[in-house]
Coordinates of C-alpha atoms and ligand atoms in Angstrom, one line a residue:
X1366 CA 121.7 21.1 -54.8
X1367 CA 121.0 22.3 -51.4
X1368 CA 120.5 19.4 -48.7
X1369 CA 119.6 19.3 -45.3
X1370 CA 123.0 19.2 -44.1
X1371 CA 124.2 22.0 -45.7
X1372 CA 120.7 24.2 -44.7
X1373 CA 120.9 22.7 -40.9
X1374 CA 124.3 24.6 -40.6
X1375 CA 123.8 27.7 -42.5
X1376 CA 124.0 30.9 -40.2
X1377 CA 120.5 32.6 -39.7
X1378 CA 120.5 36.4 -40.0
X1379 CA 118.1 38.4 -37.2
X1380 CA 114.5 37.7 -37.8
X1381 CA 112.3 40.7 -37.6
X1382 CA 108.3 41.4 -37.7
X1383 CA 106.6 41.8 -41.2
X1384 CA 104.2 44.4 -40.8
X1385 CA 102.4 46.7 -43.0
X1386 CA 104.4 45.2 -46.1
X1387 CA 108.0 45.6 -44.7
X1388 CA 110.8 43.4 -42.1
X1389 CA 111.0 46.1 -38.8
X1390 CA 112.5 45.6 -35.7
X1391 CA 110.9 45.9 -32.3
X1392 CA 110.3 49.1 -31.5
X1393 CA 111.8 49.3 -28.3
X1394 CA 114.9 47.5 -30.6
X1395 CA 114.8 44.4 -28.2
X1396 CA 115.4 41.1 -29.7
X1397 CA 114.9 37.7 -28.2
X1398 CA 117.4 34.5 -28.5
X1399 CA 116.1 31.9 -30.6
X1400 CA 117.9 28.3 -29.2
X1401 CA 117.3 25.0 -31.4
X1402 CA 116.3 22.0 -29.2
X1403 CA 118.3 19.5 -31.5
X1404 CA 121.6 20.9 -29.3
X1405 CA 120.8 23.7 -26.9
X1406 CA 122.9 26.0 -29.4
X1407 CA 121.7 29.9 -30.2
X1408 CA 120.2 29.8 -33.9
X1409 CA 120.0 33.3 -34.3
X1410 CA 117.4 36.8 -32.7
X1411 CA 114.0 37.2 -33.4
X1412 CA 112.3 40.7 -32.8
X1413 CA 110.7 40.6 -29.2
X1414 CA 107.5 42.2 -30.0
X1415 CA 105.9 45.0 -27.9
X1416 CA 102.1 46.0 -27.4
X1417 CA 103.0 49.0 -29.7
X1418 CA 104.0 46.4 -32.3
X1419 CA 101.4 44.6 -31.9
X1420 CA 99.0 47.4 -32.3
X1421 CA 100.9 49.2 -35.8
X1422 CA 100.3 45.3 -37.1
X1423 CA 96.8 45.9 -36.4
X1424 CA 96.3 49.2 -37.4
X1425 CA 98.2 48.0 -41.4
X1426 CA 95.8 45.2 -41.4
X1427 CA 92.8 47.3 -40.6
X1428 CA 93.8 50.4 -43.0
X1429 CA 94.1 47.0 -45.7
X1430 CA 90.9 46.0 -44.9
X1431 CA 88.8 49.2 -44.5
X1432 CA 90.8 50.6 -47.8
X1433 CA 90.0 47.7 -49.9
X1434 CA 93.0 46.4 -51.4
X1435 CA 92.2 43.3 -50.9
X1436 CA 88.6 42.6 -50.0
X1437 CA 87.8 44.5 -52.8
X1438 CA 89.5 42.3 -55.7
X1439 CA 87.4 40.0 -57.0
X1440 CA 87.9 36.6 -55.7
X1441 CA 89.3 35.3 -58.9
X1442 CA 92.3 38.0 -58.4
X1443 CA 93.0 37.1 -54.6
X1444 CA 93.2 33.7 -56.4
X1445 CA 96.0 34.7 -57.9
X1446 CA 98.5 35.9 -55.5
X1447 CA 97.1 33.1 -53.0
X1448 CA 98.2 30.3 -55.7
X1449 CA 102.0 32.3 -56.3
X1450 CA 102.4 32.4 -53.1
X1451 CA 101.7 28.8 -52.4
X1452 CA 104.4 28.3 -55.0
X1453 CA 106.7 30.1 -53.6
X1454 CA 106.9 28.2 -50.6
X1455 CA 107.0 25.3 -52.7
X1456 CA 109.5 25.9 -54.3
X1457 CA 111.7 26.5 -50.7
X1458 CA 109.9 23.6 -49.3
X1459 CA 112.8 21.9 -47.9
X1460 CA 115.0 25.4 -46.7
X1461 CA 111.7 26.2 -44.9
X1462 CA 111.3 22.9 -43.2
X1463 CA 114.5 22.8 -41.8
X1464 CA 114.2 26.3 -40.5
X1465 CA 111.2 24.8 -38.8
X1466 CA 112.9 21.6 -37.2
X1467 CA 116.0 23.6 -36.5
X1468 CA 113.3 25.5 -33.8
X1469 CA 111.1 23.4 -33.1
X1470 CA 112.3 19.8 -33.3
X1471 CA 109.8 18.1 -35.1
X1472 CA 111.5 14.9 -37.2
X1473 CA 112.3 16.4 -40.5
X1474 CA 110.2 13.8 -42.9
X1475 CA 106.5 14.7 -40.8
X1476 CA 107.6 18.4 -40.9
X1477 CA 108.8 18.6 -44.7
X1478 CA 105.2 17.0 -44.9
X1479 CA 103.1 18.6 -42.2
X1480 CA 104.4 22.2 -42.4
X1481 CA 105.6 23.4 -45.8
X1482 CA 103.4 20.9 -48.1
X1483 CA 100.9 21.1 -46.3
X1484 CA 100.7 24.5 -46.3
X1485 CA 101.3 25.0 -49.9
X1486 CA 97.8 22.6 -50.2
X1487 CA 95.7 24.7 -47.3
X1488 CA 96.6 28.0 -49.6
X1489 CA 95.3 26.6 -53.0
X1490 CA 92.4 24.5 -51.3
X1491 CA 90.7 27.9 -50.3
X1492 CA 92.3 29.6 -53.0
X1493 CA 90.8 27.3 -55.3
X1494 CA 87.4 27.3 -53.1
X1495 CA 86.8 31.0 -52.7
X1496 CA 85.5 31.8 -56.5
X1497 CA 82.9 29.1 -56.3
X1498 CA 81.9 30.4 -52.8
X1499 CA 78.0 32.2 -53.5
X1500 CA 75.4 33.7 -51.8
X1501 CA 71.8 33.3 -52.1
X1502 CA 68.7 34.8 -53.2
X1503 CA 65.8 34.3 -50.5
X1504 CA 62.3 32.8 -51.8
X1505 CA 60.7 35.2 -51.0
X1506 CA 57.5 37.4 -51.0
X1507 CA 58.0 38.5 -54.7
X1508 CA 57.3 42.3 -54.1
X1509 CA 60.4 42.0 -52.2
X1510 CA 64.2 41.2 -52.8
X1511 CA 66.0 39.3 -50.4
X1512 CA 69.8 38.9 -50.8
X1513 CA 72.4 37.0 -48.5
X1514 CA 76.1 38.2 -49.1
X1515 CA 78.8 36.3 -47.6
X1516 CA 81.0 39.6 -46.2
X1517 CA 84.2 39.1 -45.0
X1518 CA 84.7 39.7 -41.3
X1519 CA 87.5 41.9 -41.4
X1520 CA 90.5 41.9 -39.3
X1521 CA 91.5 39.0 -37.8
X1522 CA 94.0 37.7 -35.2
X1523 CA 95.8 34.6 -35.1
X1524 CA 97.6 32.5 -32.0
X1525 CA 99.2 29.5 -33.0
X1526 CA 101.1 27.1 -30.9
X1527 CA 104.6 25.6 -31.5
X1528 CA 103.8 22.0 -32.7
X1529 CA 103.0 22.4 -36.1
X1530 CA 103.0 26.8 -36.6
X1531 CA 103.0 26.4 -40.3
X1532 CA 100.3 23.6 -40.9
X1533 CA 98.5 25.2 -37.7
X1534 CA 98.8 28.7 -39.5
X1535 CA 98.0 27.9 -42.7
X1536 CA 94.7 26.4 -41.4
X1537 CA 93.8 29.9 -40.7
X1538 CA 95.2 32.3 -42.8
X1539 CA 94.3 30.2 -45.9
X1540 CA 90.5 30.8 -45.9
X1541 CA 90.5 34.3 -43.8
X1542 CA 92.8 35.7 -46.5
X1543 CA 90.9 34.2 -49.8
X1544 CA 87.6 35.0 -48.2
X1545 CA 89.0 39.0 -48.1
X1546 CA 89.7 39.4 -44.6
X1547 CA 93.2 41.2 -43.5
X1548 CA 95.3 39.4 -40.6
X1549 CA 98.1 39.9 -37.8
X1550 CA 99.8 36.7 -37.0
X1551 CA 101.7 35.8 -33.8
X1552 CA 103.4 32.4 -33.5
X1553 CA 104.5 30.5 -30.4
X1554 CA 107.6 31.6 -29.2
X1555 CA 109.6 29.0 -30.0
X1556 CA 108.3 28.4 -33.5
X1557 CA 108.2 31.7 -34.8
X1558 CA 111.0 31.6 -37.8
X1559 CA 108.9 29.6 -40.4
X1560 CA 106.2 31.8 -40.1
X1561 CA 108.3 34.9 -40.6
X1562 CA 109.7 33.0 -43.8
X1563 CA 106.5 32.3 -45.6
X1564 CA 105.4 36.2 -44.8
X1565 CA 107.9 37.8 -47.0
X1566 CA 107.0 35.1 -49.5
X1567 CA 103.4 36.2 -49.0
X1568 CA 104.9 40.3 -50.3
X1569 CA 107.2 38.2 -53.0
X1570 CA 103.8 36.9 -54.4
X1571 CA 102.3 40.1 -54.3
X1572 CA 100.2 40.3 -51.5
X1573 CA 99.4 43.9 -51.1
X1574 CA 101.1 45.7 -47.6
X1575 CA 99.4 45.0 -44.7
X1576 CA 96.9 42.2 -45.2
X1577 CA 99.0 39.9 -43.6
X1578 CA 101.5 40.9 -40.6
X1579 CA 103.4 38.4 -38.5
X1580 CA 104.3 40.2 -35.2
X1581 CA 106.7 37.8 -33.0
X1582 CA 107.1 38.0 -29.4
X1583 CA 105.3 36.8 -25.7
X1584 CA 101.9 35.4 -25.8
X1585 CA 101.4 37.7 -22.4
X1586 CA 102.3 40.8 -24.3
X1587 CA 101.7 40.5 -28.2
X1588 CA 98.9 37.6 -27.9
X1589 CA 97.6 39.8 -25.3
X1590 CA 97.6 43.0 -26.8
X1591 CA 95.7 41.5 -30.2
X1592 CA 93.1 39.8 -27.9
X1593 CA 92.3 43.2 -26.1
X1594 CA 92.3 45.1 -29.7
X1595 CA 88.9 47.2 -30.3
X1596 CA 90.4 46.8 -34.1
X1597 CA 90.3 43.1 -34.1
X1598 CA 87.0 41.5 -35.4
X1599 CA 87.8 38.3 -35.1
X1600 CA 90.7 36.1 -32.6
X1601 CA 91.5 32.5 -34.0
X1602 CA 93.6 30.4 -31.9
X1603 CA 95.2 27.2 -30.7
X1604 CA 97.0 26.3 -28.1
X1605 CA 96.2 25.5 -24.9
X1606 CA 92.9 25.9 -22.2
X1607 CA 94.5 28.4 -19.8
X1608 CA 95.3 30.5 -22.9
X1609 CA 92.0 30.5 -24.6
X1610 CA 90.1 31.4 -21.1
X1611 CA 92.6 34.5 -20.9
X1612 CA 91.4 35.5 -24.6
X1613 CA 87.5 35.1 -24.1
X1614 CA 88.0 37.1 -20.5
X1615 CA 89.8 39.9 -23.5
X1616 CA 87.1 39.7 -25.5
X1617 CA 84.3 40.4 -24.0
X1618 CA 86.2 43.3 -21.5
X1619 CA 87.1 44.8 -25.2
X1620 CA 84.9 44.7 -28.2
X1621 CA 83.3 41.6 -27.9
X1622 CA 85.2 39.8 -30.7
X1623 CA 84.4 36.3 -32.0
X1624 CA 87.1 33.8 -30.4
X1625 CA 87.4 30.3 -31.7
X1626 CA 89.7 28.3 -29.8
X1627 CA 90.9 24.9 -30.8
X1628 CA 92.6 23.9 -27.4
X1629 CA 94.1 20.8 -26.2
X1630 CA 92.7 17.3 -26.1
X1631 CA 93.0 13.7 -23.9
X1632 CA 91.6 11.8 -26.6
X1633 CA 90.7 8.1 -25.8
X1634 CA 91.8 5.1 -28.2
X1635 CA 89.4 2.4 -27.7
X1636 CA 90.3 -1.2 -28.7
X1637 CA 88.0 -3.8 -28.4
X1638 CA 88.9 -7.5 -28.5
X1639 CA 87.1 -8.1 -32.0
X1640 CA 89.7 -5.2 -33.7
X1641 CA 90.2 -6.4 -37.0
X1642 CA 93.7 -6.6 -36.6
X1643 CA 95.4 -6.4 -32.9
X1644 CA 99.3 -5.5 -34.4
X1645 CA 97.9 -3.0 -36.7
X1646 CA 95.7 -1.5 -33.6
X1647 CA 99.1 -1.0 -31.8
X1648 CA 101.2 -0.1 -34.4
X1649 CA 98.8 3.0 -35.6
X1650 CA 98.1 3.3 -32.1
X1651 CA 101.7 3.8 -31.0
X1652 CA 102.3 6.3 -34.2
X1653 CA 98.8 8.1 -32.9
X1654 CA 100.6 9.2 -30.0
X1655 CA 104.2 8.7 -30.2
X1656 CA 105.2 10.9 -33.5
X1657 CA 106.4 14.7 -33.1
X1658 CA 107.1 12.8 -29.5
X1659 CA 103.4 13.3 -29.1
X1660 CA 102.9 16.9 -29.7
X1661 CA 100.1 16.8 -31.6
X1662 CA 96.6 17.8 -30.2
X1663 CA 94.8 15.0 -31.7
X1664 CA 97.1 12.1 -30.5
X1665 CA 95.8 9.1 -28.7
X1666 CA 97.0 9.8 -25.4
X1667 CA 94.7 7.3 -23.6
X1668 CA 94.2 3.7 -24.7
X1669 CA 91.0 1.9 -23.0
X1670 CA 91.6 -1.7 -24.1
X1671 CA 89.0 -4.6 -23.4
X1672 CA 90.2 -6.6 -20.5
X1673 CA 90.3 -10.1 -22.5
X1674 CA 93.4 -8.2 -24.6
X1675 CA 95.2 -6.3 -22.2
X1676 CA 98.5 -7.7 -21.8
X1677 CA 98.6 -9.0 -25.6
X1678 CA 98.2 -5.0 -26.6
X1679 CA 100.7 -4.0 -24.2
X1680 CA 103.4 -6.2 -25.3
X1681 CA 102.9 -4.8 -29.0
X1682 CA 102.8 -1.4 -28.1
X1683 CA 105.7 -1.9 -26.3
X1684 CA 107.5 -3.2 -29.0
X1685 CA 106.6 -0.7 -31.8
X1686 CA 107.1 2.2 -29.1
X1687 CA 111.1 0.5 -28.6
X1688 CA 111.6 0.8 -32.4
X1689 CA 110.9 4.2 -32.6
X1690 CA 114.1 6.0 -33.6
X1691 CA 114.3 8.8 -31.2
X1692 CA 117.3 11.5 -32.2
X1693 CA 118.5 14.1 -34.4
X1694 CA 115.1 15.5 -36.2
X1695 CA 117.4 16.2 -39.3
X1696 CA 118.5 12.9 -40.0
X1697 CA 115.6 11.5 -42.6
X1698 CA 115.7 7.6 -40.1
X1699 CA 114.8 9.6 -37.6
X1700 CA 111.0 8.8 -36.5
X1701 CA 110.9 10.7 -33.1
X1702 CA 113.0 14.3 -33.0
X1703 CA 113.5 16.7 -30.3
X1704 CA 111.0 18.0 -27.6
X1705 CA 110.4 21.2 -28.2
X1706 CA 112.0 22.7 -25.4
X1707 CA 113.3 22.2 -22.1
X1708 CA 110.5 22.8 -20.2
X1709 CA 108.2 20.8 -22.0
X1710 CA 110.9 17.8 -21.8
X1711 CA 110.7 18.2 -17.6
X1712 CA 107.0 18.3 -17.4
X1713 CA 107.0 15.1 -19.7
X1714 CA 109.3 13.4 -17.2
X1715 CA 107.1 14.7 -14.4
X1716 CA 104.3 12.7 -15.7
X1717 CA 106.4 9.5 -16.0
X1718 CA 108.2 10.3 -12.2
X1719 CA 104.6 10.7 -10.7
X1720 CA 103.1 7.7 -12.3
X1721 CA 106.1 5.4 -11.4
X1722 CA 105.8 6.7 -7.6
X1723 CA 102.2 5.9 -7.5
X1724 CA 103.0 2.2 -8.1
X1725 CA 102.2 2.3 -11.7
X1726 CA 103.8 -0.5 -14.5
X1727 CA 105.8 2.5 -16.6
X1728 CA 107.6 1.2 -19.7
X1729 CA 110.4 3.3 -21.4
X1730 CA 110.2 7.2 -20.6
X1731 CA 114.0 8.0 -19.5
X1732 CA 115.8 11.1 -20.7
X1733 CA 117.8 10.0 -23.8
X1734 CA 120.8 11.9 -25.5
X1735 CA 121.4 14.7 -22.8
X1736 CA 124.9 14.7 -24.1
X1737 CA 124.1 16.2 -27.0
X1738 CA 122.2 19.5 -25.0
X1739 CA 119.2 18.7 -26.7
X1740 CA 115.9 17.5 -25.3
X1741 CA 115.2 14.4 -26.4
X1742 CA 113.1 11.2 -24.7
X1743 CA 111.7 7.8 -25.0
X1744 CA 108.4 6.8 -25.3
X1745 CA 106.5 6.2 -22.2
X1746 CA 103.7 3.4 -21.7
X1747 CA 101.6 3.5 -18.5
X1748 CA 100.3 0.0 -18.8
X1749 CA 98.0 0.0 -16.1
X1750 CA 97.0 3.6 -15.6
X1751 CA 93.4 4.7 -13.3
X1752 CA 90.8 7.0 -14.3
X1753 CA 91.8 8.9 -11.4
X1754 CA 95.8 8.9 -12.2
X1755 CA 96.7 12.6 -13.0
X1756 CA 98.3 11.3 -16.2
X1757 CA 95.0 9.9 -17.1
X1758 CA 92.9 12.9 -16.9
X1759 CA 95.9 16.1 -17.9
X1760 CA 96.8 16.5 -21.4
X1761 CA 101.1 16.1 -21.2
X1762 CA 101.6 17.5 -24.7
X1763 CA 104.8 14.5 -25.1
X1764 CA 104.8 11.1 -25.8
X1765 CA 103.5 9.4 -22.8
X1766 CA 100.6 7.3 -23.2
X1767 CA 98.1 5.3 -20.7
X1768 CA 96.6 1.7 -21.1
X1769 CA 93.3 1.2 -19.0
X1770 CA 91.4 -1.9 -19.5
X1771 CA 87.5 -2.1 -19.4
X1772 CA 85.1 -4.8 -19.5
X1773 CA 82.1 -3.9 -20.9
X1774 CA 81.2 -1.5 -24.2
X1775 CA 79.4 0.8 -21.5
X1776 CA 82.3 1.0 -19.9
X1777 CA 84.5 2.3 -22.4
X1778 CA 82.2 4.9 -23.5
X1779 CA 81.5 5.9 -19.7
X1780 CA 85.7 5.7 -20.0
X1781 CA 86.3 7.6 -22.8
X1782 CA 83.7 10.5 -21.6
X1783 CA 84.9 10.7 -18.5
X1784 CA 87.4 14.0 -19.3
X1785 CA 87.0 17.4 -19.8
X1786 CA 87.9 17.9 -23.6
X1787 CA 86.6 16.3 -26.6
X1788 CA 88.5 16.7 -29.3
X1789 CA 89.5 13.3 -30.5
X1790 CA 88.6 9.5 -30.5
X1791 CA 89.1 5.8 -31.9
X1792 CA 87.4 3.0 -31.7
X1793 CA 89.0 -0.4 -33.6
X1794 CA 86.1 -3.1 -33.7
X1795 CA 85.2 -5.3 -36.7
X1796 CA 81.4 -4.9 -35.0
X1797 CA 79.9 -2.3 -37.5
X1798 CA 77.1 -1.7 -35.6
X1799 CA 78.9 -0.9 -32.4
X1800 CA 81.7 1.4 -34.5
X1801 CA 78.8 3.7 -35.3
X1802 CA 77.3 3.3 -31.9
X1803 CA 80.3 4.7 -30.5
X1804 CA 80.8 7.7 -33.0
X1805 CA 77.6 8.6 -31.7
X1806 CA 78.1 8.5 -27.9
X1807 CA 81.6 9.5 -27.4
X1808 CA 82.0 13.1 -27.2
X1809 CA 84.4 14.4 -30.0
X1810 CA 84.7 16.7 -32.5
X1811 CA 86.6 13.6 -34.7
X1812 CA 86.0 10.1 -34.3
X1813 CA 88.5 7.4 -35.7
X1814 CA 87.4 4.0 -36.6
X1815 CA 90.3 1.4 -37.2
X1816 CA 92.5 4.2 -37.5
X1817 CA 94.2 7.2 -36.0
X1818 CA 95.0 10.4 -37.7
X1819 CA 95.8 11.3 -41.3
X1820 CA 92.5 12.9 -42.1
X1821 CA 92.8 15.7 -44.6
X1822 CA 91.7 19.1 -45.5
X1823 CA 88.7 18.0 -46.5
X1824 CA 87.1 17.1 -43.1
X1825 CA 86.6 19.5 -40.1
X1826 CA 88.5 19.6 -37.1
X1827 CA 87.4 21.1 -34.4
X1828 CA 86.7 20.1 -30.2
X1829 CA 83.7 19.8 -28.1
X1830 CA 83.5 20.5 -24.1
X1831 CA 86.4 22.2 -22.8
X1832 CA 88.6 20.9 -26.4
X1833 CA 87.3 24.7 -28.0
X1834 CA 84.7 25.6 -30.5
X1835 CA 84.9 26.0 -34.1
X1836 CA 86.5 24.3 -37.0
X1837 CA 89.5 24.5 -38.9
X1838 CA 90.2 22.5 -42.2
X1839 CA 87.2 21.7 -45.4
X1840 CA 84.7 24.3 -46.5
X1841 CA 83.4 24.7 -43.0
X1842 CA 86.5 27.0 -41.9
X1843 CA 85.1 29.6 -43.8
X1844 CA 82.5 29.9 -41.7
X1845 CA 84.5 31.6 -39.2
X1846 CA 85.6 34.4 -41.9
X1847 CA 82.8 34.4 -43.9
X1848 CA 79.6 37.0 -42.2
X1849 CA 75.8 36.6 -43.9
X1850 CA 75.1 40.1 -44.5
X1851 CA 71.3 40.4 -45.9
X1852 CA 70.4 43.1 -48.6
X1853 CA 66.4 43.2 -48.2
X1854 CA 65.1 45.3 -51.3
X1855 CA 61.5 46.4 -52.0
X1856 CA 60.8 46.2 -55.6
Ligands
NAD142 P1 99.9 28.1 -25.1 O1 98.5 28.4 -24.9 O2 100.9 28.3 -24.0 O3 100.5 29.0 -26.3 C1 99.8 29.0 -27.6 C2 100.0 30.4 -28.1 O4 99.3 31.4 -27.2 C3 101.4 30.9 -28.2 O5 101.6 31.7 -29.4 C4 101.6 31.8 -27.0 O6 102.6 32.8 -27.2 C5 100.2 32.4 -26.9 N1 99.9 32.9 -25.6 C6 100.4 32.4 -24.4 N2 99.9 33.2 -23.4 C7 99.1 34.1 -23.9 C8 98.3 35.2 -23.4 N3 98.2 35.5 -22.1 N4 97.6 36.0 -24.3 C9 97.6 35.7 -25.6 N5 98.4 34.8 -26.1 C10 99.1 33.9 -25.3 O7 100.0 26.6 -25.7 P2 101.3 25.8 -26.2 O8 101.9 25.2 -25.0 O9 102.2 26.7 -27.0 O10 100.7 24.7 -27.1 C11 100.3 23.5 -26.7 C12 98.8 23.4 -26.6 O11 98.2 23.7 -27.8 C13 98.3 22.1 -26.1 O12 97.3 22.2 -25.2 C14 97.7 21.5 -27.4 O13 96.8 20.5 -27.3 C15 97.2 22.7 -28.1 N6 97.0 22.4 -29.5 C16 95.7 22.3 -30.0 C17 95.5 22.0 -31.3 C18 94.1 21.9 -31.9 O14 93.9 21.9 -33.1 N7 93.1 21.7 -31.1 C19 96.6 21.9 -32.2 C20 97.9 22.0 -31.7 C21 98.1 22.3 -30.3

């Protein structure tokens, strides 16, 4: 049977594009090194896309839609590939998960769960959705006829980030493919392989030639040349602010494309004195921002604790942040892997340098394991941390969190608000009446209450304020794919 040890150290052969149905180079033939943060070491090449690839992706995907081999079948059909592909990668679950923590780090139990599985569920939910998807017949004036189809959009491209690029991806590319639309794909740079993988499943299954295309390469040049496209309808992305500004400036210089941006987030975790259960507040609290060494958009980067409870919820957090087993993402005890690359790892420790040298109470934070070439850390506390602390109000993307305390419910929410995103919030209170008060006044696109994270597909995620717009995840994501298109008939 294969098992991760054997799969960590099998040799990769050179990863290439899939576009228009087939595996092709770059066309300029360069390649770019592919380097595993578990150890430093080369895992293998990966095609180093061009604008010119970028654009013979497009121009499959919008031959593939305009043609109709796809948006044509009937829903039920698209069904049917979407379900044998899902399969497919369920059936390589595990050899694709490692591929995925060999690149990108992430500890290999959250990734065989957050990336493959999770996947393999996003295709069948909108598989399963898209024949029970209909349209509507208008009341009205009976000498007339008045129809609303649900069209597809067309063809879309996808950005994704390095984090999570198959959970991420599938959050896309499940409903824009079951609602008919034809895509191009590019991943992060340095969580590309995955992606590439479940593509030539996607031909395997029988997904007709050019519906969906996964060009690899730089976001500067690939990313670029798909958000200038006057052959791209729509541009789905997530990843960071600077990013999504570049692709709305794109947009409306080219055709005026729909962007929807799920960006990043400084989401506030507010525990009041009354929380129903103070080690459960920091224990959930400490795996909302502490797991995938906190590289997860949603995590709970900024606790706001009521005075009265300060120090009693530091000294927990503290505790449950020191168990976390930090270390090689293949080893199943393993609760915290690898950072995803080197550069993040320094701009992590930045965070922890600058606090410490502004007189702050850090806990944890130092490098760990550098003998081992990989970039690993510990979890970093900032116990006492001010609204107008840099680590306070910039999303660091690693596992460094910030205790403030507050004194009054006003305060918290005056707090919480007091940043430019909004993509994510708890509030742990026994007080009913206050939990809904304060999923009404903090601004989010997702509210926790005596909990963080772990929602699933059937709920919408998506930001407010600068956190993007749009939703991925539940019914709703089809929204995005999905155009009203009215057939007004006189009778
Ligand atoms: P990033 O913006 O640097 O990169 C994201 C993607 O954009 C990559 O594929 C990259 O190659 C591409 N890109 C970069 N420059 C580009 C350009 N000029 N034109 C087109 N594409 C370009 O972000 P990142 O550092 O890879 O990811 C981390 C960020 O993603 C964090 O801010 C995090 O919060 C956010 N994120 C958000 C969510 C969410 O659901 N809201 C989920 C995960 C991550």
């Amino acid at each position: 049977m294969t098992s991760i040890e054997s799969l960590r150290r099998s040799p990769l052969a050179p990863f290439l594009h899939v576009i228009n149905g087939k595996r092709q180079p770059a066309s300029d033939g360069g390649t770019r090194i592919v380097r595993s943060p578990i150890d430093g070491s080369v895992l293998t090449t990966c095609a180093n896309g061009t604008a010119a690839d970028a654009e013979a992706a497009i121009a499959a995907a919008r031959t593939a839609f305009d043609d109709g081999r796809w948006s044509d079948l009937s829903p039920a059909a698209r069904k049917q590939i979407l379900l044998r592909w899902a399969d497919l990668i369920e059936a390589s679950a595990l050899e694709i998960a490692v591929l995925g923590v060999r690149e990108n780090g992430t500890e290999i139990g959250m990734a065989l769960k957050a990336e493959p599985h999770s996947a393999v569920a996003t295709i069948r939910y909108y598989a399963e959705a898209i024949d029970k998807l209909t349209g509507e017949v208008a009341p009205t004036d009976p000498a007339f006829l008045g129809l609303v189809h649900r069209a597809p959009v067309g063809v879309v491209g996808a950005i994704v980030p390095w984090n999570f690029p198959l959970m991420i991806g599938a959050w896309k590319f499940g409903p824009a493919l079951a609602a008919g639309c034809t895509m191009v794909l590019k991943p992060a740079e340095t969580a590309s392989l995955s992606l590439l993988r479940v593509a030539e499943l996607a031909l395997e299954a029988g997904m007709p030639a050019g519906v969906f295309n996964v060009v690899t390469g730089e976001g500067a040049i690939v990313g670029a040349a798909l958000a200038s496209s006057m052959d791209v309808d729509a541009l789905v992305f997530t990843g960071s602010g600077p990013t999504g500004r570049r692709l709305m400036e794109a947009s409306a210089r080219s055709n005026l494309k729909r962007v929807y941006l799920e960006l990043g987030g400084k989401s506030p975790n507010i525990v009041f004195a009354d929380a129903p259960d103070l080690d459960e507040a920091a224990k959930v609290s400490a795996q909302g921002i502490f797991r995938n060494s906190g590289q997860v958009c949603i995590a709970g980067s900024r606790i706001l604790v009521e005075r009265s409870i300060h120090t009693a919820l530091v000294e927990k957090l503290a505790a449950h942040a020191a168990a976390i087993k930090v270390g090689d993402p293949l080893d199943n005890a393993t609760q915290a892997g690898a950072v995803n690359s080197e550069r993040q790892l320094l701009q992590n420790l930045a965070f922890v340098d600058e606090a410490k040298a502004n007189g702050r109470n850090v806990i944890g934070g130092a490098r760990l394991l550098q003998e081992t070439g990989g970039y690993y850390m510990a979890p970093a506390i900032v116990a006492d941390a001010r609204p107008e602390d840099r680590v306070f109000r910039e999303e660091v993307f690693g596992p460094v969190v910030t205790v403030t305390p507050f004194d009054t419910e006003a305060e918290a929410i005056a707090l919480a608000n007091d940043s430019t995103y909004g993509l994510a919030a708890a509030v742990w209170t026994s007080n009913l009446s206050r939990a809904h008060r304060m999923v009404r006044k903090i601004h989010a696109g997702l509210v926790h209450v005596n909990t963080y994270g772990g929602s699933d597909l059937t709920v919408p995620l998506g930001g407010v304020k600068q956190s993007g717009n749009g939703h991925d995840k539940s019914l709703h994501a089809f929204d995005k794919y999905l155009d009203l298109k009215t057939a007004w008939v006189k009778l």
